[in-house]
Amino acid sequence: MTRALVLGCTLLLLGASACSSNRGSTASSVATRPAAGTPARFARIDGMLARGVTLAQQGDAAGVRALRGPISKEGLALLKARLPHDLARADVPRYLSARTYFGEALKAYVGALESADDPAAFTAIQDLYQATRGWIAAYQGVPAETSV
């Protein structure tokens, strides 16, 4: 009898926590599809940032702020990661430069979210998305765009 009761309570608690964790949270919809051709190591953050840019375009400041934790966590993990083994030697300097630019954009994004200025947060997430796309391009060996 007690074993059945413990099992029933455990299932009830697991069900309640699963139901309540997504209620009313904009961050529950963090998972967005990354752009086509995005390397696996960048897929999660690219999808989150694409979602954040969409929220910024819609003027949803609460949604952009709700993404801070997942984006910061994934961004730090990418910054701490070792150089990819399949990176061409000629692309290493550009890759490292793009990684530095991404780190600066990530710091600016977190700093913008600490202020109450919504337009600054919207601009910061768009800048971070662009920095990520530049880092991905450097990883893939896509030539940098230059002006003529």
Coordinates of C-alpha atoms in Angstrom, one line a residue:
M1 CA 0.0 0.0 0.0
T2 CA 2.7 2.5 0.9
R3 CA 4.7 1.7 -2.1
A4 CA 1.7 2.4 -4.4
L5 CA 1.1 5.7 -2.4
V6 CA 4.7 6.8 -2.9
L7 CA 4.6 6.0 -6.6
G8 CA 1.4 7.8 -7.0
C9 CA 2.7 10.9 -5.2
T10 CA 5.8 10.9 -7.2
L11 CA 3.9 10.8 -10.5
L12 CA 1.6 13.5 -9.3
L13 CA 4.5 15.8 -8.3
L14 CA 6.3 15.2 -11.6
G15 CA 3.1 15.9 -13.6
A16 CA 2.5 19.1 -11.6
S17 CA 6.0 20.4 -12.0
A18 CA 5.9 19.7 -15.8
C19 CA 2.6 21.5 -16.2
S20 CA 3.6 24.5 -14.1
S21 CA 7.1 25.1 -15.5
N22 CA 5.9 26.5 -18.8
R23 CA 2.8 28.4 -17.7
G24 CA 2.9 32.0 -18.7
S25 CA 6.6 32.0 -19.6
T26 CA 7.9 33.5 -22.8
A27 CA 11.2 31.6 -22.3
S28 CA 9.3 28.4 -22.8
S29 CA 9.2 29.1 -26.5
V30 CA 13.0 29.6 -26.6
A31 CA 13.5 26.7 -29.0
T32 CA 13.3 28.2 -32.4
R33 CA 14.7 26.7 -35.6
P34 CA 18.2 27.9 -36.5
A35 CA 19.0 29.3 -39.9
A36 CA 19.6 26.7 -42.6
G37 CA 23.1 25.5 -42.8
T38 CA 24.0 26.4 -39.2
P39 CA 26.7 24.1 -37.7
A40 CA 25.6 21.9 -34.9
R41 CA 27.7 23.7 -32.3
F42 CA 25.9 27.0 -33.0
A43 CA 22.4 25.6 -33.6
R44 CA 21.0 26.2 -30.1
I45 CA 22.1 29.8 -29.7
D46 CA 21.2 30.7 -33.3
G47 CA 17.7 29.5 -32.7
M48 CA 17.4 31.4 -29.4
L49 CA 18.7 34.5 -30.9
A50 CA 16.4 34.2 -33.9
R51 CA 13.5 34.0 -31.5
G52 CA 14.9 37.0 -29.6
V53 CA 15.1 39.1 -32.7
T54 CA 11.6 38.2 -33.6
L55 CA 10.4 39.2 -30.1
A56 CA 12.4 42.5 -30.4
Q57 CA 10.8 43.3 -33.7
Q58 CA 7.4 42.7 -32.0
G59 CA 8.4 45.0 -29.2
D60 CA 8.2 42.3 -26.5
A61 CA 10.7 43.5 -24.0
A62 CA 9.7 40.9 -21.4
G63 CA 10.3 38.1 -23.9
V64 CA 13.7 39.4 -24.8
R65 CA 14.6 39.7 -21.1
A66 CA 13.4 36.2 -20.4
L67 CA 15.9 34.8 -22.9
R68 CA 18.8 36.2 -20.9
G69 CA 19.6 33.1 -18.9
P70 CA 19.5 30.6 -21.8
I71 CA 21.4 32.9 -24.2
S72 CA 24.1 33.7 -21.6
K73 CA 24.6 30.1 -20.6
E74 CA 24.9 28.9 -24.2
G75 CA 27.1 31.9 -25.2
L76 CA 29.5 31.2 -22.3
A77 CA 29.7 27.6 -23.3
L78 CA 30.6 28.5 -26.8
L79 CA 33.2 31.0 -25.7
K80 CA 34.8 28.3 -23.4
A81 CA 34.8 25.6 -26.1
R82 CA 38.0 24.6 -27.8
L83 CA 38.8 25.4 -31.4
P84 CA 36.9 23.1 -33.7
H85 CA 39.0 20.3 -35.1
D86 CA 37.6 20.9 -38.6
L87 CA 38.5 24.6 -38.7
A88 CA 40.9 25.4 -41.6
R89 CA 44.2 26.8 -40.5
A90 CA 43.8 29.8 -42.7
D91 CA 40.4 30.6 -41.0
V92 CA 41.8 30.5 -37.4
P93 CA 42.6 34.3 -37.1
R94 CA 39.2 35.3 -38.4
Y95 CA 37.5 32.7 -36.3
L96 CA 39.2 34.0 -33.1
S97 CA 38.4 37.6 -34.1
A98 CA 34.8 36.8 -34.6
R99 CA 34.7 34.9 -31.3
T100 CA 36.1 38.0 -29.5
Y101 CA 33.5 40.2 -31.2
F102 CA 30.8 37.7 -30.1
G103 CA 32.0 37.9 -26.5
E104 CA 31.8 41.7 -26.6
A105 CA 28.3 41.6 -28.1
L106 CA 27.3 39.1 -25.4
K107 CA 28.5 41.4 -22.6
A108 CA 26.7 44.4 -24.2
Y109 CA 23.5 42.3 -24.4
V110 CA 23.7 41.4 -20.7
G111 CA 24.5 45.0 -19.8
A112 CA 21.6 46.3 -21.9
L113 CA 19.2 44.0 -20.1
E114 CA 20.4 45.3 -16.7
S115 CA 19.1 48.7 -17.6
A116 CA 15.4 49.6 -18.0
D117 CA 16.0 50.8 -21.6
D118 CA 13.9 48.5 -23.9
P119 CA 15.2 49.9 -27.2
A120 CA 18.8 49.3 -26.0
A121 CA 17.8 45.6 -25.2
F122 CA 16.3 45.3 -28.7
T123 CA 19.4 46.7 -30.4
A124 CA 21.7 44.5 -28.2
I125 CA 20.0 41.3 -29.1
Q126 CA 20.0 42.2 -32.8
D127 CA 23.8 43.0 -32.6
L128 CA 24.4 39.7 -30.8
Y129 CA 22.6 37.8 -33.5
Q130 CA 24.7 39.5 -36.2
A131 CA 27.9 38.8 -34.2
T132 CA 26.8 35.1 -34.0
R133 CA 26.1 35.0 -37.8
G134 CA 29.6 36.5 -38.4
W135 CA 31.2 33.9 -36.1
I136 CA 29.4 31.1 -38.0
A137 CA 30.6 32.5 -41.3
A138 CA 34.2 32.5 -40.1
Y139 CA 33.8 28.9 -38.8
Q140 CA 32.4 27.9 -42.2
G141 CA 35.2 29.7 -44.1
V142 CA 32.8 32.0 -45.9
P143 CA 34.8 34.9 -47.3
A144 CA 34.2 38.2 -45.4
E145 CA 32.2 40.8 -47.2
T146 CA 34.4 43.7 -48.2
S147 CA 33.5 47.0 -49.7
V148 CA 34.9 47.9 -53.1

